[in-house]
Each structure stands twice: as C-alpha cells, then as structure tokens.
Amino acid sequence: MTTPPIDYRALFAATPSPHLVLDPGLVIVDVNEAYCRVTGRTPEDLVGQYLFDAFPDNPEDRDADGMRNLNASLHRVLHSHEVDTMAVQKYDIPVADQPGVFEERWWSPINAPVLGPDRQVAWIIHRVEDVTEFVLAHPLPARSGQTLSEREAMEAELYARAQELQRVNEELRQAHARERQVAVTLQEAMLHSPDLARHPNVVVRYLPAAEGLNVCGDWYDVVDMSDDAFAVAVGDVVGHGLEAAATMGMLRSALSAAVRALSEPARAMEVLGLYARSVEGALATTAVKAVINTRRQHITYSSAGHLPPVLVHADGTFVLLDQATDPPLAARPLHVPGPQAAVPYKPGDTLVLYTDGLIERRDEDIDTGLRRMTDILCDNARLTPDHLADTLLARLGVSNGGTDDIALIVTRL
C-alpha cells in the first residue's frame, strides 16, 4: 500500500490553532483560517503586510507594550534560531472596517524558527491562542472585599507569575547583552596584532557567537620573528564570557612573547603549557602555532589538542598538519617535551588555521565539518586570501556568527 503524499498547505490551513508565517523581515507570507477567524481578517488583508503595520499598538492605550514584546521575541528567534515562548500578552487589535477602533485582546504566543538549507532562519511560525475570555473573566487583582475561589486564586497566581517571569527574563536578557558587549569589546582590544599590517597576504577573521555569552574564548595572532620567518597561531579557551576573555588574553600574550624568544614552535608551546598550569580557567585550552620560513619554504608547527591546520595547494589538493599534536594545555600531570613537525610548501599554497566554531555542528560528527571545509578550500584554492576567507564563512553558514565564536587565519604563501 502506497501512502499518498501529505498536502502540507492544506494541513496548515486546517490547523485549529491560529498561525501565521513571517519572513525574516517580519512580513506576513501566509496565514491559516484559524488566525483569520480570531482576528477578523482575510488572507488578502494580511499577506504581504509588515506585521506591525497590520497589527500596531492601540494608540489609546498608554501602557501598550504588546508590539514591543512581540518584536523582541521575533528578533530573539532570528538571532538564536530557537523557539521563543512568550508570557500572556495584552495586544489589542484593530477592528475590521472600523478605522481607529481597537478591540481588547489577550494572547498566549509562541514563535518558532524554520531554518533553510544555509541553516539561517527562512521563516518564523507565529502561533497564538486567544485567552481574552479567560483574562477578562479573572480580573487581577481582586477588588477590596472580593474573594476568589481556590481555583480562581490559583489561576490568578499563575497569570501573575507568568507576567513576573517575563519581566525577570527581560532583565536577564538585558544584563547578558551588556556583559556580551563588554566581552566583545575586550576581545577586540586584546586581538590587536601589530605585525599583521606587514603581511598583506595574511587575513584574519574573528566572529563572536551570534547568541548568548558564547564569546571570547578564541584568539588569533601573527608574529614577525625575522626577515624570512613569521608565526601564526590560533587558540580556544574552554568557557565563555568575561572570564574566558581574560584567560584568553593572558595565554595569547604568553605565547606571543614565547615565540619571539624561541624560534621552534614546540618549545614556545611548552612554555605556554607550563604557564597555563598557573592560570585559572586555562585547563584544556587548545592552541596551534605554525612558523613559516619564507626562504626555505617550509612550515614548522606544533599543536596542543587543536584541530589540524590545512595546507591547501594551488592545484586544489590539501594536507592536514596533524603530525605534531599533544593533549590540550595543562592536561599532562608531568611536563614532557612537545611534538613538532615540518612540511614544505610552494609559492601559491595557502595555510589555514581556525577554531572549532568554524566547522563544529551540534548534530553531526566534527569530521563531517572538517571534510566540508577542506572541500570548500580546495574548490576555491585560487581565490585571494580575503575572498577565500569570506567564501569559507559564507559556504559554512557562519558569516554572521555561529553558536560558538570563530577565529580564522588565511595565509597565502
């Protein structure tokens, strides 16, 4: 027996709960019959309209905040790619065919993202339940001398708690946003690389995480060592926020100083590992350092638990620099010499260092992301470093940031 295909448009139209679909610009692109019934509108009235043109705040209600709260929720969905459930909202709606007249309405909304092939939000499903009858039948608080039944008191308490939870959540979001901005500002200040300006064929990218406080654990650095040698490095501190930013700054500075005094990357990484033992929050930090000798045309590298750099040849083939990898910093109970390896290169090759936020995805093995990245690099090996960096970020769907911060160095050799 063959199961007939599901007509999802008919299914959406018949869904008993009111739904509408928004594009990322918050323009209404579809609406079901239940939504039309509860708002007294038709699809022709709504489709193609900017949401808040179709449903503005009631100008007669000085305390109206439904539009502001809904707009904040929808933008959280756009940035977090996660469902956002709102508390009960008072959001009056215009009465059809009566310009300037609004009807009091109370809603329980949920906003859910629909991701496209590029893992960005393609649409938002806005689902509401009209709870006006319930709210108006249970005025809060009770008037003096009025008593509530046990059930009414419980319902009133649940409603009041929902409103309080919304207020507290909004305060937390604002506090997190302030801390995130401080952390990003601190990160940008600490990532300054004076020697980078002398290397036009080296481009760097740092993208803070697109959501929450998942920011400030990653770093990059470019250091001149002599007329014919320079070093590039990336690292990733476990943890996020201001504490991770502070730890990152200390470790980055220590490695930058060590590589200036010690020409071999393994010895510089050993110094960093010893220093990491005394830095709170540095345990399990990963880092990789590569020294590029332009006269001898070879790369010497050493890694502490970090993902392997990629050497992309001009003919579209590649080599993973994975032959000198130690555990993450401070992971060994006793100090041992670090590993080091070397690989030759030819003019026109490209060296790429990156952190795991570039390729790691929650729903797949990291090797899948690594293969995806190397395929993109090989297919675009002849692009300029700047163009290659941007193409890589775009093709991996993280041009505007991902779920973790990203550090990236692309060096044309």
XYZ file of C-alpha atoms in Angstrom:
413
model
C 0.000 0.000 0.000
C 1.393 3.364 -1.044
C 0.900 6.244 1.362
C -0.259 9.353 -0.501
C 1.922 12.442 -0.108
C 0.868 14.925 2.572
C -0.540 18.225 1.380
C 1.201 20.464 3.905
C -0.541 23.624 2.670
C -3.943 22.043 3.315
C -2.676 20.804 6.682
C -1.520 24.315 7.627
C -4.779 25.866 6.503
C -6.824 23.413 8.605
C -4.710 23.645 11.788
C -7.134 24.615 14.586
C -4.684 26.926 16.395
C -4.157 30.382 14.845
C -0.887 30.513 12.870
C 0.821 32.948 10.580
C 4.175 32.702 8.804
C 6.656 35.574 8.678
C 9.770 36.064 6.571
C 12.992 37.335 8.239
C 11.856 40.914 7.548
C 8.695 40.225 9.617
C 6.457 40.420 6.556
C 3.440 38.091 6.642
C 3.788 35.437 3.923
C 0.987 33.063 4.914
C -1.873 32.791 7.399
C -4.263 29.966 8.286
C -8.021 30.032 8.583
C -7.984 29.939 12.396
C -5.858 33.090 12.522
C -8.208 34.871 10.134
C -11.206 33.900 12.254
C -9.703 35.077 15.537
C -8.516 38.418 14.114
C -11.455 39.099 11.802
C -9.157 39.452 8.793
C -8.762 37.722 5.447
C -5.569 36.418 3.839
C -5.826 39.285 1.347
C -5.799 41.740 4.270
C -2.651 40.269 5.792
C -0.340 38.510 3.299
C 2.390 40.872 2.130
C 1.921 43.246 5.079
C 4.636 44.116 7.563
C 3.410 42.528 10.790
C 3.359 45.712 12.834
C 1.637 47.671 10.073
C -1.123 45.080 10.143
C -1.209 44.990 13.960
C 0.046 48.249 15.515
C -0.271 49.080 19.200
C -3.515 50.630 20.355
C -2.756 54.390 20.380
C -5.368 54.915 23.100
C -3.546 52.560 25.493
C -0.607 54.398 27.054
C 0.688 51.174 28.627
C 0.544 49.148 25.421
C 3.693 47.045 25.096
C 2.485 44.086 23.034
C 4.187 45.253 19.842
C 7.493 45.862 21.650
C 7.402 42.483 23.406
C 6.482 40.597 20.239
C 9.151 42.373 18.202
C 11.777 41.468 20.826
C 10.658 37.817 20.799
C 10.782 37.577 16.994
C 14.285 39.062 16.877
C 15.420 36.595 19.546
C 14.226 33.820 17.240
C 16.118 35.342 14.299
C 19.366 35.527 16.288
C 19.127 32.356 18.413
C 17.429 30.047 15.872
C 15.405 28.708 18.811
C 11.740 28.674 19.808
C 10.678 31.615 21.998
C 7.619 31.169 24.234
C 6.106 34.421 25.469
C 4.056 35.144 28.563
C 0.421 36.139 28.136
C 0.289 39.485 26.311
C -2.290 42.251 26.129
C -2.259 43.201 22.455
C -5.358 44.999 21.208
C -6.151 44.582 17.509
C -7.812 46.942 15.045
C -11.468 46.183 14.383
C -12.036 45.299 10.739
C -13.854 48.010 8.749
C -13.718 50.448 11.688
C -10.631 52.634 11.257
C -9.062 53.763 14.521
C -11.155 51.370 16.631
C -9.309 48.708 18.652
C -10.637 45.670 20.495
C -9.058 44.490 23.735
C -7.345 41.143 23.233
C -5.059 38.910 25.293
C -2.835 36.305 23.656
C -0.529 33.429 24.517
C 2.110 33.466 21.700
C 4.877 31.078 20.635
C 7.383 31.922 17.889
C 9.321 29.136 16.174
C 12.067 29.323 13.502
C 12.130 27.360 10.255
C 15.727 27.011 9.024
C 16.679 26.978 5.364
C 19.445 24.937 3.693
C 22.006 27.538 4.802
C 20.915 26.992 8.448
C 19.636 30.567 8.650
C 16.066 31.451 9.585
C 13.956 31.299 6.420
C 10.575 31.783 8.128
C 9.093 32.243 11.577
C 5.921 30.437 12.580
C 3.899 32.687 14.906
C 1.282 30.697 16.814
C -1.161 32.325 19.213
C -4.028 31.287 21.444
C -6.710 33.885 22.199
C -7.073 33.912 26.020
C -9.089 37.140 26.199
C -12.183 35.463 27.616
C -10.198 33.864 30.415
C -8.295 37.043 31.347
C -11.377 39.271 31.332
C -13.233 36.711 33.437
C -10.420 36.756 36.029
C -9.569 40.411 36.722
C -6.387 40.999 38.704
C -6.019 41.902 41.444
C -9.333 41.245 43.258
C -11.164 44.380 44.386
C -11.345 45.176 48.071
C -13.838 42.900 49.788
C -13.920 40.477 46.816
C -12.862 36.907 47.470
C -11.628 34.368 44.947
C -12.312 30.679 44.951
C -9.325 28.347 45.348
C -9.291 27.656 41.610
C -9.622 31.340 40.725
C -6.837 32.207 43.141
C -4.581 29.573 41.565
C -5.347 30.830 38.054
C -4.687 34.403 39.137
C -1.398 33.367 40.724
C -0.294 31.513 37.583
C -1.099 34.505 35.435
C 0.705 36.904 37.773
C 3.746 34.596 37.885
C 3.814 34.430 34.069
C 3.909 38.216 33.870
C 6.629 38.408 36.522
C 8.667 35.726 34.736
C 8.532 37.732 31.527
C 9.786 40.840 33.346
C 12.648 38.947 35.019
C 13.627 37.229 31.756
C 13.774 40.585 30.001
C 16.033 41.983 32.722
C 18.309 38.946 32.413
C 18.480 39.327 28.638
C 19.474 42.964 29.012
C 22.141 42.086 31.586
C 23.514 39.326 29.336
C 23.555 41.709 26.374
C 25.582 44.242 28.380
C 28.080 41.610 29.523
C 28.355 40.248 25.995
C 29.124 43.711 24.625
C 31.789 44.268 27.281
C 33.314 40.869 26.485
C 33.344 41.515 22.730
C 34.921 44.950 23.233
C 37.590 43.442 25.481
C 38.212 40.682 22.944
C 38.647 43.113 20.069
C 41.151 45.164 22.079
C 43.215 42.099 23.012
C 43.262 40.655 19.495
C 45.314 43.532 18.099
C 48.311 42.150 16.168
C 50.817 44.910 15.307
C 52.795 42.686 12.926
C 49.732 41.793 10.847
C 49.921 45.054 8.871
C 53.234 43.928 7.347
C 51.626 40.827 5.790
C 49.177 41.721 3.024
C 48.781 38.036 2.146
C 47.583 37.172 5.658
C 43.932 37.824 6.517
C 42.221 37.189 9.827
C 38.618 36.925 10.908
C 37.087 36.903 14.375
C 33.328 36.387 14.714
C 31.740 36.380 18.163
C 28.987 33.853 18.696
C 25.668 35.033 17.351
C 23.815 34.353 20.582
C 24.180 34.414 24.340
C 27.575 34.663 26.028
C 29.298 32.040 23.857
C 32.009 34.550 23.065
C 35.610 35.426 23.837
C 37.388 32.095 24.207
C 39.091 32.123 20.787
C 42.097 34.084 19.593
C 44.480 34.536 16.664
C 47.954 36.063 16.429
C 50.571 36.937 13.801
C 54.171 37.494 14.954
C 57.272 38.501 12.973
C 60.352 36.528 14.002
C 62.967 37.600 11.424
C 63.202 38.908 7.879
C 62.401 35.472 6.466
C 60.170 33.910 9.155
C 56.903 34.710 10.853
C 54.465 32.793 13.030
C 50.692 32.407 13.017
C 48.631 30.918 15.829
C 45.061 30.301 16.942
C 43.728 29.077 20.262
C 40.492 28.256 22.044
C 39.860 28.664 25.775
C 37.215 26.423 27.330
C 34.425 28.603 28.700
C 32.750 31.815 27.652
C 32.158 35.388 28.712
C 34.448 37.778 30.551
C 36.388 35.080 32.423
C 37.249 33.310 29.163
C 38.245 36.639 27.603
C 40.635 37.355 30.464
C 42.168 33.869 30.274
C 42.462 34.156 26.508
C 44.316 37.469 26.841
C 46.875 36.017 29.255
C 47.554 32.885 27.193
C 47.741 34.765 23.899
C 50.222 37.252 25.338
C 52.337 34.453 26.838
C 52.549 32.572 23.543
C 53.268 35.752 21.602
C 56.193 36.503 23.934
C 57.467 32.910 23.909
C 57.564 32.628 20.124
C 59.604 35.834 19.888
C 62.263 34.326 22.160
C 62.094 30.710 20.960
C 62.240 30.037 17.242
C 60.879 26.489 17.461
C 57.088 26.323 17.883
C 57.280 23.204 20.074
C 59.426 24.999 22.648
C 57.103 28.016 22.619
C 54.136 25.707 23.168
C 55.980 24.004 26.044
C 56.419 27.388 27.737
C 52.739 28.117 27.193
C 51.783 24.755 28.684
C 53.839 25.426 31.809
C 52.351 28.887 32.151
C 48.814 27.539 31.684
C 49.161 25.456 34.844
C 49.184 28.640 36.896
C 46.294 30.356 35.095
C 42.823 29.695 36.419
C 40.481 28.646 33.619
C 43.313 27.624 31.275
C 42.906 23.855 31.717
C 42.027 22.087 28.451
C 42.737 25.155 26.295
C 43.761 24.138 22.782
C 46.211 26.031 20.570
C 48.330 25.564 17.470
C 51.409 27.511 16.384
C 52.993 27.445 12.913
C 56.265 29.121 11.916
C 56.573 29.920 8.209
C 60.101 30.180 6.816
C 59.786 32.035 3.525
C 63.417 31.494 2.492
C 63.438 27.733 2.980
C 59.741 27.456 2.036
C 58.657 25.199 4.845
C 56.253 25.305 7.771
C 57.156 24.075 11.249
C 54.238 23.522 13.583
C 53.152 22.209 16.958
C 49.678 21.698 18.379
C 48.173 21.297 21.836
C 44.942 19.408 21.228
C 43.819 21.752 18.459
C 42.160 20.919 15.156
C 44.780 20.486 12.388
C 45.714 23.429 10.161
C 45.136 22.870 6.449
C 47.790 23.425 3.790
C 45.923 23.889 0.511
C 47.997 23.517 -2.648
C 47.364 25.715 -5.664
C 46.270 22.631 -7.667
C 43.318 22.053 -5.290
C 44.823 19.272 -3.161
C 45.493 19.616 0.552
C 47.449 18.280 3.528
C 46.284 18.262 7.146
C 49.035 19.334 9.546
C 48.253 16.632 12.107
C 51.652 15.037 12.766
C 52.599 17.039 15.881
C 49.656 17.070 18.268
C 49.875 16.975 22.071
C 46.962 16.953 24.553
C 45.393 20.332 25.446
C 47.313 22.733 27.667
C 47.897 21.714 31.300
C 46.340 18.283 30.648
C 49.520 16.268 31.315
C 50.323 15.649 35.007
C 54.066 15.916 34.233
C 55.843 18.146 31.774
C 57.245 16.440 28.653
C 58.763 17.960 25.504
C 56.176 18.932 22.948
C 55.960 17.445 19.433
C 56.998 19.305 16.317
C 56.785 18.556 12.603
C 57.626 20.329 9.347
C 56.130 20.333 5.867
C 57.324 22.031 2.665
C 55.170 24.368 0.636
C 55.248 26.003 -2.779
C 54.526 29.622 -3.636
C 50.795 29.998 -4.188
C 49.841 27.471 -1.493
C 47.514 28.591 1.318
C 47.753 27.837 5.042
C 44.502 27.954 7.027
C 44.265 27.959 10.832
C 40.856 28.032 12.523
C 38.943 27.237 15.707
C 36.224 24.642 16.131
C 33.361 27.156 15.921
C 34.008 27.266 12.163
C 33.217 23.600 11.490
C 31.614 22.063 14.577
C 27.838 21.472 14.457
C 25.708 20.022 17.232
C 24.002 17.425 15.054
C 26.996 15.892 13.269
C 30.467 14.448 13.776
C 33.226 17.054 13.587
C 34.953 15.047 10.826
C 31.957 15.851 8.620
C 32.526 19.562 9.183
C 36.248 19.154 8.540
C 35.575 17.439 5.212
C 33.100 20.150 4.254
C 35.673 22.838 5.000
C 38.502 21.170 3.058
C 36.197 20.652 0.059
C 35.379 24.375 0.033
C 39.057 25.319 0.380
C 40.148 23.029 -2.438
C 37.351 24.204 -4.753
C 38.382 27.826 -4.194
C 42.164 27.463 -3.811
C 42.976 30.236 -6.309
C 40.845 32.942 -4.668
C 42.618 35.782 -2.915
C 43.022 35.194 0.858
C 40.420 37.853 1.646
C 37.892 36.419 -0.791
C 38.678 32.867 0.317
C 38.056 33.718 3.981
C 34.695 35.290 3.186
C 33.707 32.436 0.871
C 34.574 29.884 3.534
C 32.476 31.630 6.171
C 29.555 32.043 3.787
C 29.591 28.466 2.496
C 29.749 27.147 6.059
C 26.792 29.323 7.025
C 28.569 31.392 9.690
C 29.098 34.764 8.004
C 27.082 36.382 10.796
C 28.474 34.168 13.540
C 27.621 30.689 14.737
C 26.802 29.030 18.032
C 30.427 29.455 19.148
C 32.967 32.155 18.425
C 35.294 31.723 15.447
C 38.922 32.664 14.835
C 40.358 32.192 11.353
C 43.713 32.915 9.666
C 44.199 32.507 5.919
C 47.803 32.892 4.701
C 48.824 32.901 1.035
C 52.383 31.552 0.925
